[in-house]
Coordinates of C-alpha atoms in Angstrom, one line a residue:
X1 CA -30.2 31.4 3.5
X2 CA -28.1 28.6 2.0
X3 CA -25.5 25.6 2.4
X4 CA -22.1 26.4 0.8
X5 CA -19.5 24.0 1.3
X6 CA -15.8 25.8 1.6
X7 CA -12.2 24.6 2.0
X8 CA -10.6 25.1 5.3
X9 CA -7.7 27.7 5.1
X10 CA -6.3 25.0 7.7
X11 CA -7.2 21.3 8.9
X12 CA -9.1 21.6 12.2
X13 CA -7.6 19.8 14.9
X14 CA -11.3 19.8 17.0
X15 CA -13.0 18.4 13.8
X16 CA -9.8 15.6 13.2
X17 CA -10.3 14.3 16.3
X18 CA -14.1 14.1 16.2
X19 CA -14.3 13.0 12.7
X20 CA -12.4 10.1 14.1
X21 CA -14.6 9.1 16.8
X22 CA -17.7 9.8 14.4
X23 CA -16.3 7.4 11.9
X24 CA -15.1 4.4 14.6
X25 CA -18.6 5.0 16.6
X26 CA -20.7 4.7 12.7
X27 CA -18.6 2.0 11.6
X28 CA -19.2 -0.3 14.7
X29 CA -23.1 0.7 14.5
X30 CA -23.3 -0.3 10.5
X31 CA -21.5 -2.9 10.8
X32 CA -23.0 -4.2 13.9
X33 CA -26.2 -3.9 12.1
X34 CA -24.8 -5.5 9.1
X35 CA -24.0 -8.5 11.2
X36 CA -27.2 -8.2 13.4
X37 CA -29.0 -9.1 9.7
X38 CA -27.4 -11.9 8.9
X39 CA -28.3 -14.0 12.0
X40 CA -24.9 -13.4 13.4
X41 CA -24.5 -12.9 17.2
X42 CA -22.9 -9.0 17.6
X43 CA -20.9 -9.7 20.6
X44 CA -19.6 -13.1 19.3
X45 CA -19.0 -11.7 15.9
X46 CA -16.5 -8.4 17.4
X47 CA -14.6 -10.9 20.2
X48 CA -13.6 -13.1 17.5
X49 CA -12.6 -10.6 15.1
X50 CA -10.6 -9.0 17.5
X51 CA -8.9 -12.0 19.3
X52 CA -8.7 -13.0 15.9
X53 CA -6.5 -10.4 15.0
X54 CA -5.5 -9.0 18.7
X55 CA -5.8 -11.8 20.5
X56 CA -2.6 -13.4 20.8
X57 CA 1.0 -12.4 20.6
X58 CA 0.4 -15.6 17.5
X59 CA -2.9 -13.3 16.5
X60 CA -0.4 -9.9 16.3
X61 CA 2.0 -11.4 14.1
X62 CA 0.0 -12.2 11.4
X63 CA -1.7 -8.8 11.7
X64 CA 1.9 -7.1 11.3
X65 CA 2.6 -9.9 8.7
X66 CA -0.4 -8.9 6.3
X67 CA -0.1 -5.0 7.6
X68 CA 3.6 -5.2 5.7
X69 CA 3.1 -5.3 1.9
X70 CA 0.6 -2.5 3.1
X71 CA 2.6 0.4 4.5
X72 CA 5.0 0.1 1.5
X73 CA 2.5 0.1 -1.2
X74 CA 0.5 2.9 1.5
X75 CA 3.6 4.7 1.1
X76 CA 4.8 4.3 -2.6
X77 CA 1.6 6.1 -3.3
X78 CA 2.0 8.7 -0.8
X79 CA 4.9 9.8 -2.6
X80 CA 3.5 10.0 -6.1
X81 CA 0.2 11.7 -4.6
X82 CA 1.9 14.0 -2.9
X83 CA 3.3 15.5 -6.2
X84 CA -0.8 15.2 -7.4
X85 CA 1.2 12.2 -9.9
X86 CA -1.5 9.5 -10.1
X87 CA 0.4 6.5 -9.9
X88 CA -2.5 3.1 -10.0
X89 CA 0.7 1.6 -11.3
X90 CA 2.1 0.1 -6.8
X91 CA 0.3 -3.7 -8.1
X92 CA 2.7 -3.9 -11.1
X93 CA 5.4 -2.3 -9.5
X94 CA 5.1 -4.8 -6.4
X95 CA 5.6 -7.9 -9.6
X96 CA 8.4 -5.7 -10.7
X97 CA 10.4 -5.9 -7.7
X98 CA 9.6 -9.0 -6.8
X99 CA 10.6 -10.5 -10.4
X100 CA 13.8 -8.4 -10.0
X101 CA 14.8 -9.6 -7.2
X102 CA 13.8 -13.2 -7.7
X103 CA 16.1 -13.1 -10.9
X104 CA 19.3 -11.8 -9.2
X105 CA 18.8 -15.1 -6.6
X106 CA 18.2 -17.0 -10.4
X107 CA 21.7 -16.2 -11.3
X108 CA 23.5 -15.9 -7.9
X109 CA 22.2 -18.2 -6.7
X110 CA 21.7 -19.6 -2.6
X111 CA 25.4 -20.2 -1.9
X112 CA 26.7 -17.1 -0.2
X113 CA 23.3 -17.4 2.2
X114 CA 21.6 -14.0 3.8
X115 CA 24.7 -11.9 2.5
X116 CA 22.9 -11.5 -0.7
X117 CA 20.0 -10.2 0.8
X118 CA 21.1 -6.6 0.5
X119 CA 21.5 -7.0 -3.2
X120 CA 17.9 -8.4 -3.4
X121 CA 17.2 -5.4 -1.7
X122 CA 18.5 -3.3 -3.7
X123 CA 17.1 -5.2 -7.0
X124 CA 13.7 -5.3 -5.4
X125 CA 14.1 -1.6 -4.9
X126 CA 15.4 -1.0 -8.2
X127 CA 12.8 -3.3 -10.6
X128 CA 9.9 -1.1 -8.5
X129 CA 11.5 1.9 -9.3
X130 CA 12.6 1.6 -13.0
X131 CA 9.0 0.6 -14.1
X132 CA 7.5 3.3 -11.8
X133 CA 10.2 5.8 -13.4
X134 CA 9.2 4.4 -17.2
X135 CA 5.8 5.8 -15.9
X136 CA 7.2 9.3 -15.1
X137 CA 9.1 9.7 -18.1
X138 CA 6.6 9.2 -20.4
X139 CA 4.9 11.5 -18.3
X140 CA 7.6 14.2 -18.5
X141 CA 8.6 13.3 -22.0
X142 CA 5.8 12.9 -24.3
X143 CA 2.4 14.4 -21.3
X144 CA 1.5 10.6 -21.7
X145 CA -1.3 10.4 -18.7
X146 CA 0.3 8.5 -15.9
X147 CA -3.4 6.9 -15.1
X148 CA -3.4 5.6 -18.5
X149 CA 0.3 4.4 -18.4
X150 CA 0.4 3.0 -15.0
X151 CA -2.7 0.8 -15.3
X152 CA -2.2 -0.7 -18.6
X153 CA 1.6 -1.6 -17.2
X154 CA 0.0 -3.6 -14.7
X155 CA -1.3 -6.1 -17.4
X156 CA 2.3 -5.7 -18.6
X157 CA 4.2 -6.8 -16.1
X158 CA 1.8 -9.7 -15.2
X159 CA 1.3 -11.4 -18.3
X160 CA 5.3 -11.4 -18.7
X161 CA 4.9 -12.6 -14.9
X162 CA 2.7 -15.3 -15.9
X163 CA 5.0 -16.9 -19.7
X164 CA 7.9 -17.1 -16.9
X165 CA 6.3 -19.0 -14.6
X166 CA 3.7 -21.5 -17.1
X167 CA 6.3 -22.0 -20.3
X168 CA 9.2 -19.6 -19.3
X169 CA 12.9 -20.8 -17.6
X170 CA 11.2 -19.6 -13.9
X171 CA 8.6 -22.7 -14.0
X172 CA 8.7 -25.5 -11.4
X173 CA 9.3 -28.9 -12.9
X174 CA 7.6 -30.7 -10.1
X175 CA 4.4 -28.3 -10.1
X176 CA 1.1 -28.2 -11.7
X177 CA 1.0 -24.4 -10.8
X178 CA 2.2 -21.3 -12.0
X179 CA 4.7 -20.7 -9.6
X180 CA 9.1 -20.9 -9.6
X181 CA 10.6 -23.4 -7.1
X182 CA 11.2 -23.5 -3.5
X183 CA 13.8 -20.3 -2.6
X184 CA 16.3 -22.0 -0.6
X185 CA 15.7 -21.5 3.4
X186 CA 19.4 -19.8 3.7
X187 CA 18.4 -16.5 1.8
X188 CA 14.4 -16.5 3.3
X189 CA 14.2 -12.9 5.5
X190 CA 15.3 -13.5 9.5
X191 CA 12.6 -14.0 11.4
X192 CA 12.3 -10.9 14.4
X193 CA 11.5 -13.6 17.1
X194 CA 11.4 -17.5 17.1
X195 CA 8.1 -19.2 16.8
X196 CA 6.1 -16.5 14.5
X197 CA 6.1 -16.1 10.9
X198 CA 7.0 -12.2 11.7
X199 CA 10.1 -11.5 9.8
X200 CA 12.3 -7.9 9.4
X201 CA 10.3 -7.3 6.4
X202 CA 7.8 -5.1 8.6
X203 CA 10.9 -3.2 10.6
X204 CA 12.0 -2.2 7.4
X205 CA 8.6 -0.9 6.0
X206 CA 8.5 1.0 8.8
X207 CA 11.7 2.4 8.6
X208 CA 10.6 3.4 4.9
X209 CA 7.3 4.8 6.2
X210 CA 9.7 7.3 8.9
X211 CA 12.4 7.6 6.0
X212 CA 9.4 9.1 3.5
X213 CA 8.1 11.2 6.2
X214 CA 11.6 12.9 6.7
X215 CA 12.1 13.3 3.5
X216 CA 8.8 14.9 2.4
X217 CA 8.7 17.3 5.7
X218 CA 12.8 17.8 6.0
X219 CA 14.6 17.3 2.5
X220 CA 14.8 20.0 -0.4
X221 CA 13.4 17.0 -3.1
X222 CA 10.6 16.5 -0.3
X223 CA 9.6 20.4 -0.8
X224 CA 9.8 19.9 -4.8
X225 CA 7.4 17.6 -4.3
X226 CA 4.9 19.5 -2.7
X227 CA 5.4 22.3 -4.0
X228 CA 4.3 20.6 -7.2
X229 CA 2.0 19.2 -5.9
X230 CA 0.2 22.5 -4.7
X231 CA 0.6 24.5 -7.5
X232 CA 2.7 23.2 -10.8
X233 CA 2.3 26.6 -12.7
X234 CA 4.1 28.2 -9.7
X235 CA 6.5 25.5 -9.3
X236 CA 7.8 25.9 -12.9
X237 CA 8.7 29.8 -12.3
X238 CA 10.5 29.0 -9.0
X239 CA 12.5 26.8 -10.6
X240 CA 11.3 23.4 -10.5
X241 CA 12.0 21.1 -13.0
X242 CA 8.6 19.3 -12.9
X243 CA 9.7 16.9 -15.7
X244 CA 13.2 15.8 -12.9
X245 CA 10.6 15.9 -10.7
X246 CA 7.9 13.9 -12.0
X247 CA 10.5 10.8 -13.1
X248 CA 12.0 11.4 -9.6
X249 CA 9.1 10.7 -7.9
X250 CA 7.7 7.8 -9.6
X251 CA 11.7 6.3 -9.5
X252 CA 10.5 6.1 -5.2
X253 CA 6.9 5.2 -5.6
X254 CA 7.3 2.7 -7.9
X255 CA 10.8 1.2 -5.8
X256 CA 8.9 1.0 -2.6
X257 CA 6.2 -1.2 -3.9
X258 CA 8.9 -2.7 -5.5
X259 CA 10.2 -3.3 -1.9
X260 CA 7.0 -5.0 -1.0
X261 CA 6.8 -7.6 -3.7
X262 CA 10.9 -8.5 -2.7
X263 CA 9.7 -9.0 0.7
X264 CA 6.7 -11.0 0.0
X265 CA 8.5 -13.6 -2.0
X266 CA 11.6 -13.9 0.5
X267 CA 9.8 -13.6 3.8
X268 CA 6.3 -15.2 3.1
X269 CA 5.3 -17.2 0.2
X270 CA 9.4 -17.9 -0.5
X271 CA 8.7 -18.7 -4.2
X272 CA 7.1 -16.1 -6.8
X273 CA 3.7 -17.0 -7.8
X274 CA 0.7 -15.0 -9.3
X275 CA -0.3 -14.9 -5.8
X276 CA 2.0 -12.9 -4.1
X277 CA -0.1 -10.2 -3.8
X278 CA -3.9 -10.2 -2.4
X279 CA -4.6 -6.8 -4.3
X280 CA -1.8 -5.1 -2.0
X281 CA -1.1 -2.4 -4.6
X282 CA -4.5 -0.9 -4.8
X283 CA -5.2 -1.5 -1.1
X284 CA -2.3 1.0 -0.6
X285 CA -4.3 3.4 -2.7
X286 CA -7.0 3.4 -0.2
X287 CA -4.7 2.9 2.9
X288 CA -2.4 6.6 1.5
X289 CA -6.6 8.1 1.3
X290 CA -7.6 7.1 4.3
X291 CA -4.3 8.8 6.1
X292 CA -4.7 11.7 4.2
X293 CA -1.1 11.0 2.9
X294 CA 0.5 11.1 5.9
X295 CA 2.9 8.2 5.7
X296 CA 3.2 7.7 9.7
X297 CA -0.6 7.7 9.9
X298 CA -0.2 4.6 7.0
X299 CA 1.9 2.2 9.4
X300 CA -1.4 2.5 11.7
X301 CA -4.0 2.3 9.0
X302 CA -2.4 -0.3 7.3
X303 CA -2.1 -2.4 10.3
X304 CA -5.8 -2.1 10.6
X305 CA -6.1 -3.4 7.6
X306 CA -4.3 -6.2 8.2
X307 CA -6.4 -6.9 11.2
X308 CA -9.4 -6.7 8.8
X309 CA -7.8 -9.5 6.6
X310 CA -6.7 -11.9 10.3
X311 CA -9.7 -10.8 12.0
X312 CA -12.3 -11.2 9.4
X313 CA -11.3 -14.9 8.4
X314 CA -11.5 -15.8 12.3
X315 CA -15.0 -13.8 12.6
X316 CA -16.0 -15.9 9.8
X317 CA -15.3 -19.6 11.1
X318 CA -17.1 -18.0 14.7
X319 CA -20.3 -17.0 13.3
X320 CA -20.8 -18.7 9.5
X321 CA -21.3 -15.0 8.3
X322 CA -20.2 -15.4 4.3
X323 CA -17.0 -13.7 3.3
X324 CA -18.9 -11.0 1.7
X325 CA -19.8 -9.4 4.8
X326 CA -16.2 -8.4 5.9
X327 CA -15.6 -7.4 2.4
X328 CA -19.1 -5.2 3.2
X329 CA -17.7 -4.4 6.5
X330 CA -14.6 -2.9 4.9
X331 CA -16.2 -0.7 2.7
X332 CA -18.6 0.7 5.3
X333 CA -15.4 1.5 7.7
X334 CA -13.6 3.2 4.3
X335 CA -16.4 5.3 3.5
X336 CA -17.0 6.3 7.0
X337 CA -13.4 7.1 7.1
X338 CA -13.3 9.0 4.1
X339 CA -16.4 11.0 5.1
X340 CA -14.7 12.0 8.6
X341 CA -11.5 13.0 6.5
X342 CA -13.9 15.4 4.1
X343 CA -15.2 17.0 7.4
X344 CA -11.3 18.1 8.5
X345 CA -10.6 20.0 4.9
X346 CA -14.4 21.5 4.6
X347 CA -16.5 22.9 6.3
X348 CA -20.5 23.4 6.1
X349 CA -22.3 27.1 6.4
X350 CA -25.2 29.2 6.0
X351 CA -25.1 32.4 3.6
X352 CA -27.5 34.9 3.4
X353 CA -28.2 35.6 -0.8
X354 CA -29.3 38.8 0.4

């Protein structure tokens, strides 16, 4: 007799649901145990990370806040993984957009107020898009590996980033940092209610997520896409122009993270810095894994990762543990995650030899 391990024909819905329970029941064992070595007090250590990020109607909006930048970059890979096109490129992206949209208010300027904001939108969308489509057509021109491509543009498109903002026309005068001046408060994103910091950045990441769903499950492109992403070989004899495809695809990707960097400079920080982004691009990576792709499972997963940012900082101030135990506790919770997603696509039997 012997272990084989073999691809389900079909995701088991009995094995979903108790991969699930396996990896939240592991994770709060490990990481209690994590915790329970470092001195901390368990029970103290979980209430504050939860009312930390749960807590408080205050608590929840920072959690959606942080979750934002998240589902889009969640997303923006979705879409690209979906056609098996490996875009590592949602961080650079995410500067794109954001210095796209950031240099249409440069020239327009603050005087027409929040009717511009579609147009930064739009540019936002667009910057994302055309350096996630430069990806794809070097890809579909010239079989240039998008890993390659979409990594080394990320130095790219942050070192450009970085002359603007230190010796270029985007610096602040009246700073010592790297960052552009104070966006006027007129064109900053509405706030969803008074009193929180919660803006309509995150109704509109969510209307991407249900938008990209659609699309992939309902649309013609949507099949293209996974029809590619199954089987190219077959594709190309149905059909399929895989190069259309390929640009087509990384033209979305690379357009929603684009929409997350727009949305972080005009409805958070309200000036473009280097520090925008806390890493929000290859989060995503791991956020689209963890949801096996499923861009209405991201909204949930990426909110839990925002309460991982909110909660963690509050756990920390409540017990003393050091930083690097959330960081710790993060990765335990991803691999236990990624482990109960392996157990839904394979499966585990005995075979005679004989």
């Amino acid at each position: 007799m012997s272990l084989t391990i073999e691809k389900r024909l079909a995701p088991s819905k009995k094995w979903m649901v108790l991969s699930i329970l396996f990896a939240l029941v592991g994770s709060a064992i490990a990481s209690a145990l994590l915790l329970r070595v470092t001195g901390a007090d368990v029970g103290v250590a979980f209430a504050a990370f939860f009312d930390g990020a749960f807590g408080s109607s205050r608590a929840i909006n920072k959690t959606l806040l942080r979750a934002t930048p998240l589902i889009l970059t969640g997303i923006a890979v979705t879409v690209a993984f979906r056609a098996k096109i490996w875009n590592i490129g949602a961080e650079g992206q995410l500067y794109a957009g954001a210095m796209a949209s950031y240099w249409i208010y440069f020239i327009i300027g603050p005087d027409i107020g929040l009717f511009i904001l579609p147009v930064l939108f739009l540019a936002g969308f667009a910057g994302g898009g055309l350096y996630g489509g430069l990806a794809g057509f070097l890809k579909s021109r010239f079989q240039v590996n998008e890993v390659l491509t979409t990594v080394m543009l990320n130095y790219v498109i942050t070192y450009f980033m970085s002359y603007m903002l230190v010796s270029g026309p985007w610096r602040d005068p009246a700073s010592y940092y790297a960052q552009t001046p104070r966006i006027d408060k007129s064109v900053w994103l509405p706030k969803i209610m008074s009193g929180n910091k919660l803006h309509i950045g995150f109704i509109i990441a969510v209307l991407c997520a249900i938008a990209v769903y659609i699309m992939l499950t309902r649309s013609s492109l949507g099949y293209e896409i996974r029809a590619v992403g199954h089987n190219t070989r077959t594709s190309m004899f149905k059909g399929i122009n895989i190069g259309r495809t390929a640009i087509l695809v990384m033209l979305i990707s690379g357009g929603l993270a684009g929409l997350a960097g727009m949305i972080e400079v005009f409805g958070v920080s309200h000036r473009l810095s280097a520090e925008i982004s806390h890493g929000y691009g290859f989060t995503g990576i791991i956020i689209a894994m963890l949801a096996i792709l499923n861009p209405i499972a991201i909204i949930f997963v990426a909110i839990l990762f925002g309460a991982f940012y909110v909660g963690g900082l509050t756990m920390q101030v409540a017990t003393g543990v050091p930083s690097v135990i959330t960081s710790a506790i993060e990765a335990i919770i991803l691999l236990l995650f990624l482990s109960a997603s392996t157990l839904t696509r394979f499966q585990i039997t005995w075979k005679d030899k004989t």
